[in-house]
Amino acid sequence: MKGHTIQQVRACAPAAPAGDTVEGPVGLRRKIKAYIHLTKPQVIELLLVTTAPTMMFAAHGMPSFWLMMNTLIGGAMAAGASGAFNCYIDRDIDRKMKRTEKRPLVTGELSDREAIVFAWVLAVVSVAYLWFMVNPLSGVLGVVAILLYVVFYSLYLKKRTTQNIVWGGIAGCLPVFIAWAAVRETIEWPALVLFTVIFLWTPPHYWPLSMKYAEDYKAAGVPMLGAIAPAHSVSVQVVLYGWAMVICSLLLVPVGGAGWVYGLSAAAVGAWFLYQCHKLHLLALAQKATSRTAMVVFHGSITYLTILFIALAIDPFVGGPIMESFIF
């Protein structure tokens, strides 16, 4: 369930100093921290930001407390399992990249066997948890999310195409399906709109990051677009995906019945993020784009998604339908 999108962008940072490897036995406390870092907790956090608001919107209010908790727990475990599998699969790549040199399999805090066993156990437990504690459809979607991220992205796409993050990012969109299915026990059009928003969000989120770490990806032989294409070409794609994302987000008003809180927030934060994307493009055309300016868009994308889904969560409580708000 990594989204990439969302899931795909943060390093697992253990306690060891940068570039150091562990010699001798690792204490229990440090071992536990290493297992936690193996799951990429920052990515899990970002994925959960989309889960709870989607459940509130689907329920037209506050869903059952235990339903929400079980969905968040099951989703977090599935995302963590995906992250652990990814760290295992990418362990050789991670040793070549400064961005990932602190991951537990690079530092030696965890062995390869420990990592793969942990990933399998967490994956099985997460799917069983979603199946029995939420509903079978959520469990099936959990399996799909793990397979998409581990097999489709990590094993197949990552080293084969510059579009790896586009299609691999589908895994990061699955949390909204799981959240919707948890409440409604089906997938409906509003969930598809939210899924597409995150799908379109992934490239303008991740490609600026790959611009900053271009040398890392080149050294590892990973053809991320931001690492191998000129800055102006990358910035064009960021702008185009940004526009598509914002337009798609507004479709939730006519398709999903979102109210004025969501509608106005989506328009405002969307306009702000598009400004950041266009600013990066203009700097790239003038050959003044730097890793710092690229990271402004990267961090801006996180702010955008957070505000959008906070508005989605608030909307059912105070945001009546837009047309009724203007009529009455």
CSV table of C-alpha atoms in Angstrom, one decimal:
chain,number,residue,atom,x,y,z
A,1,MET,CA,0.0,0.0,0.0
A,2,LYS,CA,2.7,2.2,-0.5
A,3,GLY,CA,1.8,4.6,-2.2
A,4,HIS,CA,4.5,6.2,-3.3
A,5,THR,CA,3.5,7.0,-3.7
A,6,ILE,CA,3.9,8.1,-1.1
A,7,GLN,CA,5.8,4.9,0.3
A,8,GLN,CA,8.6,5.1,-1.8
A,9,VAL,CA,10.2,8.3,-0.9
A,10,ARG,CA,11.6,8.2,2.6
A,11,ALA,CA,14.7,6.3,3.9
A,12,CYS,CA,14.6,3.9,6.8
A,13,ALA,CA,16.9,5.6,9.3
A,14,PRO,CA,18.4,3.5,12.1
A,15,ALA,CA,20.3,4.7,15.0
A,16,ALA,CA,23.7,4.0,13.6
A,17,PRO,CA,25.8,7.0,12.4
A,18,ALA,CA,25.7,7.7,8.7
A,19,GLY,CA,27.8,5.3,6.7
A,20,ASP,CA,28.7,3.2,9.7
A,21,THR,CA,28.2,-0.6,9.8
A,22,VAL,CA,27.4,-2.5,12.9
A,23,GLU,CA,30.1,-4.8,14.3
A,24,GLY,CA,29.2,-7.4,16.9
A,25,PRO,CA,25.8,-8.2,18.4
A,26,VAL,CA,23.0,-5.7,18.3
A,27,GLY,CA,21.0,-5.0,21.5
A,28,LEU,CA,17.3,-5.7,21.7
A,29,ARG,CA,16.3,-2.1,21.8
A,30,ARG,CA,18.3,-1.2,18.8
A,31,LYS,CA,17.0,-4.3,17.0
A,32,ILE,CA,13.4,-3.3,17.6
A,33,LYS,CA,14.2,0.2,16.2
A,34,ALA,CA,15.7,-1.4,13.2
A,35,TYR,CA,12.6,-3.5,12.5
A,36,ILE,CA,10.5,-0.3,12.9
A,37,HIS,CA,12.7,1.6,10.4
A,38,LEU,CA,12.5,-1.4,8.0
A,39,THR,CA,8.8,-0.6,7.6
A,40,LYS,CA,9.4,3.0,6.5
A,41,PRO,CA,7.2,4.6,9.2
A,42,GLN,CA,7.2,8.0,7.5
A,43,VAL,CA,5.6,6.5,4.4
A,44,ILE,CA,3.0,4.7,6.6
A,45,GLU,CA,2.2,8.0,8.3
A,46,LEU,CA,1.5,9.6,4.9
A,47,LEU,CA,-0.6,6.7,3.7
A,48,LEU,CA,-2.7,6.8,6.9
A,49,VAL,CA,-3.3,10.5,6.3
A,50,THR,CA,-5.5,9.5,3.4
A,51,THR,CA,-7.2,6.5,5.1
A,52,ALA,CA,-9.1,8.1,8.1
A,53,PRO,CA,-10.5,11.1,6.1
A,54,THR,CA,-11.7,8.7,3.3
A,55,MET,CA,-13.5,6.6,5.9
A,56,MET,CA,-15.2,9.7,7.4
A,57,PHE,CA,-16.3,10.9,3.9
A,58,ALA,CA,-17.6,7.5,3.0
A,59,ALA,CA,-19.5,7.3,6.3
A,60,HIS,CA,-20.9,10.9,5.9
A,61,GLY,CA,-19.6,11.4,9.5
A,62,MET,CA,-17.7,9.5,12.1
A,63,PRO,CA,-17.5,5.7,11.4
A,64,SER,CA,-17.3,3.2,14.2
A,65,PHE,CA,-14.2,3.8,16.4
A,66,TRP,CA,-13.2,0.2,16.3
A,67,LEU,CA,-13.8,-0.1,12.5
A,68,MET,CA,-11.5,2.9,12.0
A,69,MET,CA,-8.8,1.6,14.4
A,70,ASN,CA,-8.8,-1.8,12.8
A,71,THR,CA,-8.6,-0.4,9.3
A,72,LEU,CA,-5.7,1.9,10.3
A,73,ILE,CA,-3.9,-0.9,12.1
A,74,GLY,CA,-4.3,-3.4,9.3
A,75,GLY,CA,-3.4,-0.8,6.7
A,76,ALA,CA,-0.3,0.2,8.6
A,77,MET,CA,0.9,-3.4,8.8
A,78,ALA,CA,0.3,-4.0,5.1
A,79,ALA,CA,2.2,-0.8,4.2
A,80,GLY,CA,5.0,-1.8,6.7
A,81,ALA,CA,5.3,-5.2,5.1
A,82,SER,CA,5.6,-3.6,1.7
A,83,GLY,CA,8.3,-1.4,3.0
A,84,ALA,CA,10.2,-4.3,4.5
A,85,PHE,CA,10.0,-6.3,1.3
A,86,ASN,CA,11.3,-3.2,-0.6
A,87,CYS,CA,14.2,-2.8,1.8
A,88,TYR,CA,15.1,-6.4,1.3
A,89,ILE,CA,14.8,-6.3,-2.5
A,90,ASP,CA,16.7,-3.0,-2.8
A,91,ARG,CA,19.5,-3.8,-0.3
A,92,ASP,CA,22.2,-3.9,-3.0
A,93,ILE,CA,20.9,-0.6,-4.5
A,94,ASP,CA,20.7,1.0,-1.0
A,95,ARG,CA,24.4,0.3,-0.4
A,96,LYS,CA,25.2,2.5,-3.5
A,97,MET,CA,23.0,5.5,-2.5
A,98,LYS,CA,23.7,8.1,0.2
A,99,ARG,CA,20.0,8.6,0.7
A,100,THR,CA,19.5,5.0,1.8
A,101,GLU,CA,22.9,4.2,3.4
A,102,LYS,CA,21.4,4.2,6.9
A,103,ARG,CA,18.8,1.5,6.2
A,104,PRO,CA,19.1,-1.5,8.6
A,105,LEU,CA,20.2,-4.0,5.9
A,106,VAL,CA,23.0,-1.6,4.9
A,107,THR,CA,24.2,-0.9,8.4
A,108,GLY,CA,24.0,-4.6,9.4
A,109,GLU,CA,21.5,-4.1,12.2
A,110,LEU,CA,19.3,-6.7,10.6
A,111,SER,CA,20.4,-9.7,8.5
A,112,ASP,CA,18.8,-10.5,5.2
A,113,ARG,CA,17.0,-13.5,6.7
A,114,GLU,CA,15.6,-11.5,9.6
A,115,ALA,CA,14.3,-8.9,7.2
A,116,ILE,CA,12.6,-11.3,4.8
A,117,VAL,CA,11.0,-13.4,7.6
A,118,PHE,CA,9.7,-10.2,9.2
A,119,ALA,CA,8.3,-9.0,5.9
A,120,TRP,CA,6.4,-12.3,5.2
A,121,VAL,CA,5.1,-12.5,8.8
A,122,LEU,CA,3.9,-8.9,8.8
A,123,ALA,CA,2.3,-9.3,5.3
A,124,VAL,CA,0.3,-12.5,6.3
A,125,VAL,CA,-0.8,-11.0,9.6
A,126,SER,CA,-1.9,-7.7,8.0
A,127,VAL,CA,-4.0,-9.4,5.3
A,128,ALA,CA,-5.6,-11.7,7.9
A,129,TYR,CA,-6.2,-8.8,10.2
A,130,LEU,CA,-8.0,-6.8,7.5
A,131,TRP,CA,-10.0,-9.8,6.4
A,132,PHE,CA,-11.3,-10.8,9.8
A,133,MET,CA,-11.3,-7.5,11.7
A,134,VAL,CA,-12.6,-5.2,8.9
A,135,ASN,CA,-14.1,-7.2,6.0
A,136,PRO,CA,-12.9,-9.7,3.2
A,137,LEU,CA,-12.8,-7.0,0.5
A,138,SER,CA,-10.4,-4.9,2.5
A,139,GLY,CA,-8.2,-8.0,3.0
A,140,VAL,CA,-8.2,-8.7,-0.8
A,141,LEU,CA,-7.3,-5.1,-1.5
A,142,GLY,CA,-4.5,-5.4,1.1
A,143,VAL,CA,-3.0,-8.4,-0.9
A,144,VAL,CA,-3.3,-6.4,-4.1
A,145,ALA,CA,-1.5,-3.4,-2.6
A,146,ILE,CA,1.4,-5.5,-1.3
A,147,LEU,CA,1.8,-7.4,-4.6
A,148,LEU,CA,1.7,-4.2,-6.7
A,149,TYR,CA,4.4,-2.6,-4.6
A,150,VAL,CA,6.6,-5.6,-4.1
A,151,VAL,CA,6.3,-7.4,-7.4
A,152,PHE,CA,5.0,-4.9,-10.0
A,153,TYR,CA,7.1,-1.9,-8.8
A,154,SER,CA,10.1,-3.2,-6.7
A,155,LEU,CA,10.9,-6.3,-8.7
A,156,TYR,CA,9.8,-5.4,-12.2
A,157,LEU,CA,9.4,-1.7,-13.0
A,158,LYS,CA,11.9,0.1,-10.9
A,159,LYS,CA,15.0,-0.7,-13.0
A,160,ARG,CA,13.2,-1.0,-16.4
A,161,THR,CA,11.5,2.3,-17.1
A,162,THR,CA,11.5,6.0,-16.3
A,163,GLN,CA,7.7,5.6,-15.8
A,164,ASN,CA,8.4,3.3,-12.8
A,165,ILE,CA,7.0,5.6,-10.2
A,166,VAL,CA,3.9,6.4,-12.3
A,167,TRP,CA,2.6,2.8,-12.5
A,168,GLY,CA,4.3,1.6,-9.4
A,169,GLY,CA,2.6,4.4,-7.5
A,170,ILE,CA,-0.8,2.6,-8.0
A,171,ALA,CA,0.1,0.7,-4.8
A,172,GLY,CA,0.1,4.0,-2.9
A,173,CYS,CA,-3.5,4.7,-4.1
A,174,LEU,CA,-4.9,1.5,-2.6
A,175,PRO,CA,-5.4,2.8,1.0
A,176,VAL,CA,-8.4,4.9,-0.2
A,177,PHE,CA,-10.0,1.8,-1.7
A,178,ILE,CA,-9.3,-0.1,1.5
A,179,ALA,CA,-10.8,2.8,3.6
A,180,TRP,CA,-13.9,3.0,1.4
A,181,ALA,CA,-14.4,-0.7,1.3
A,182,ALA,CA,-14.1,-0.8,5.1
A,183,VAL,CA,-17.1,1.5,5.5
A,184,ARG,CA,-19.2,0.7,2.4
A,185,GLU,CA,-18.1,-2.9,1.7
A,186,THR,CA,-17.8,-1.9,-2.0
A,187,ILE,CA,-15.9,0.5,-4.3
A,188,GLU,CA,-17.9,3.5,-5.6
A,189,TRP,CA,-17.2,6.4,-7.9
A,190,PRO,CA,-16.0,8.8,-5.1
A,191,ALA,CA,-13.3,6.3,-4.1
A,192,LEU,CA,-12.2,6.1,-7.7
A,193,VAL,CA,-11.8,9.9,-7.8
A,194,LEU,CA,-9.7,9.9,-4.7
A,195,PHE,CA,-7.7,6.9,-6.1
A,196,THR,CA,-7.0,8.9,-9.2
A,197,VAL,CA,-6.0,12.0,-7.3
A,198,ILE,CA,-3.3,10.1,-5.5
A,199,PHE,CA,-2.2,8.4,-8.7
A,200,LEU,CA,-1.7,11.8,-10.4
A,201,TRP,CA,-0.1,13.2,-7.3
A,202,THR,CA,2.7,10.6,-7.2
A,203,PRO,CA,4.8,12.0,-10.1
A,204,PRO,CA,4.9,15.6,-9.0
A,205,HIS,CA,5.7,14.4,-5.5
A,206,TYR,CA,8.5,12.0,-6.4
A,207,TRP,CA,10.1,13.3,-9.5
A,208,PRO,CA,11.4,16.5,-7.8
A,209,LEU,CA,12.9,14.3,-5.1
A,210,SER,CA,14.7,12.2,-7.8
A,211,MET,CA,16.1,15.5,-9.2
A,212,LYS,CA,17.8,16.1,-5.9
A,213,TYR,CA,19.2,12.6,-5.7
A,214,ALA,CA,20.0,12.2,-9.4
A,215,GLU,CA,23.6,11.1,-8.8
A,216,ASP,CA,22.4,8.4,-6.3
A,217,TYR,CA,20.0,6.9,-8.8
A,218,LYS,CA,22.6,7.0,-11.6
A,219,ALA,CA,25.1,5.2,-9.4
A,220,ALA,CA,22.5,2.6,-8.6
A,221,GLY,CA,21.3,2.2,-12.2
A,222,VAL,CA,17.8,3.2,-11.4
A,223,PRO,CA,16.2,5.2,-14.3
A,224,MET,CA,14.2,7.7,-12.3
A,225,LEU,CA,13.0,10.4,-14.7
A,226,GLY,CA,14.4,13.2,-12.5
A,227,ALA,CA,17.8,11.6,-12.6
A,228,ILE,CA,18.2,11.0,-16.3
A,229,ALA,CA,16.1,13.7,-18.0
A,230,PRO,CA,16.9,17.5,-18.3
A,231,ALA,CA,15.3,19.6,-15.5
A,232,HIS,CA,13.1,21.4,-18.0
A,233,SER,CA,11.6,18.1,-19.3
A,234,VAL,CA,11.0,16.9,-15.8
A,235,SER,CA,9.3,20.2,-14.8
A,236,VAL,CA,6.9,20.0,-17.8
A,237,GLN,CA,5.8,16.6,-16.6
A,238,VAL,CA,5.4,17.9,-13.0
A,239,VAL,CA,3.2,20.8,-14.3
A,240,LEU,CA,1.0,18.5,-16.4
A,241,TYR,CA,0.5,16.0,-13.7
A,242,GLY,CA,-0.2,18.8,-11.2
A,243,TRP,CA,-2.9,20.3,-13.4
A,244,ALA,CA,-4.5,16.9,-14.0
A,245,MET,CA,-4.4,16.2,-10.2
A,246,VAL,CA,-6.1,19.4,-9.2
A,247,ILE,CA,-8.8,19.1,-11.9
A,248,CYS,CA,-9.5,15.5,-10.8
A,249,SER,CA,-9.7,16.6,-7.1
A,250,LEU,CA,-12.5,19.0,-8.0
A,251,LEU,CA,-14.5,16.2,-9.6
A,252,LEU,CA,-15.4,15.0,-6.1
A,253,VAL,CA,-17.9,17.8,-5.9
A,254,PRO,CA,-20.2,16.7,-8.7
A,255,VAL,CA,-19.3,13.0,-8.5
A,256,GLY,CA,-19.1,12.5,-4.8
A,257,GLY,CA,-21.3,15.2,-3.4
A,258,ALA,CA,-18.5,16.9,-1.6
A,259,GLY,CA,-19.4,20.2,0.1
A,260,TRP,CA,-18.1,23.7,0.1
A,261,VAL,CA,-15.3,23.0,2.7
A,262,TYR,CA,-13.7,20.4,0.5
A,263,GLY,CA,-14.5,22.3,-2.7
A,264,LEU,CA,-13.0,25.6,-1.7
A,265,SER,CA,-10.0,23.9,0.0
A,266,ALA,CA,-9.2,21.8,-3.0
A,267,ALA,CA,-9.3,24.9,-5.3
A,268,ALA,CA,-7.2,27.0,-3.0
A,269,VAL,CA,-4.5,24.5,-2.1
A,270,GLY,CA,-4.5,23.2,-5.7
A,271,ALA,CA,-3.8,26.8,-7.0
A,272,TRP,CA,-1.0,27.2,-4.5
A,273,PHE,CA,0.6,23.9,-5.5
A,274,LEU,CA,0.3,24.6,-9.2
A,275,TYR,CA,2.1,27.9,-8.5
A,276,GLN,CA,5.0,26.0,-7.0
A,277,CYS,CA,5.1,23.6,-10.0
A,278,HIS,CA,5.1,26.5,-12.5
A,279,LYS,CA,7.8,28.3,-10.5
A,280,LEU,CA,10.0,25.2,-10.8
A,281,HIS,CA,9.3,25.0,-14.5
A,282,LEU,CA,10.2,28.7,-15.1
A,283,LEU,CA,13.5,28.2,-13.1
A,284,ALA,CA,14.2,25.1,-15.1
A,285,LEU,CA,13.7,26.9,-18.4
A,286,ALA,CA,16.1,29.6,-17.2
A,287,GLN,CA,18.6,26.9,-16.1
A,288,LYS,CA,18.3,28.1,-12.5
A,289,ALA,CA,16.5,25.1,-11.1
A,290,THR,CA,18.4,23.5,-8.1
A,291,SER,CA,17.9,20.6,-5.8
A,292,ARG,CA,16.6,23.1,-3.3
A,293,THR,CA,13.9,24.5,-5.6
A,294,ALA,CA,12.9,20.9,-6.6
A,295,MET,CA,12.5,20.0,-2.9
A,296,VAL,CA,10.2,22.9,-2.4
A,297,VAL,CA,7.8,21.2,-4.8
A,298,PHE,CA,8.4,17.8,-3.1
A,299,HIS,CA,7.5,19.2,0.4
A,300,GLY,CA,4.7,21.2,-1.1
A,301,SER,CA,3.1,18.1,-2.5
A,302,ILE,CA,3.0,16.6,1.0
A,303,THR,CA,1.4,19.8,2.3
A,304,TYR,CA,-1.1,19.7,-0.6
A,305,LEU,CA,-2.2,16.2,0.1
A,306,THR,CA,-2.5,16.7,3.8
A,307,ILE,CA,-4.6,19.8,3.5
A,308,LEU,CA,-6.8,18.2,0.9
A,309,PHE,CA,-7.6,15.1,3.0
A,310,ILE,CA,-8.1,17.2,6.2
A,311,ALA,CA,-10.7,19.1,4.3
A,312,LEU,CA,-12.2,15.8,3.1
A,313,ALA,CA,-12.5,14.7,6.8
A,314,ILE,CA,-14.1,18.0,7.9
A,315,ASP,CA,-16.5,18.3,5.0
A,316,PRO,CA,-19.2,15.8,6.1
A,317,PHE,CA,-19.6,17.6,9.4
A,318,VAL,CA,-19.8,21.2,8.3
A,319,GLY,CA,-19.7,21.4,4.5
A,320,GLY,CA,-23.1,21.1,3.0
A,321,PRO,CA,-23.5,20.6,-0.8
A,322,ILE,CA,-22.0,23.6,-2.7
A,323,MET,CA,-25.1,24.4,-4.7
A,324,GLU,CA,-27.4,24.3,-1.7
A,325,SER,CA,-24.9,26.6,0.2
A,326,PHE,CA,-25.2,29.2,-2.6
A,327,ILE,CA,-29.0,28.8,-3.0
A,328,PHE,CA,-30.0,28.9,0.6
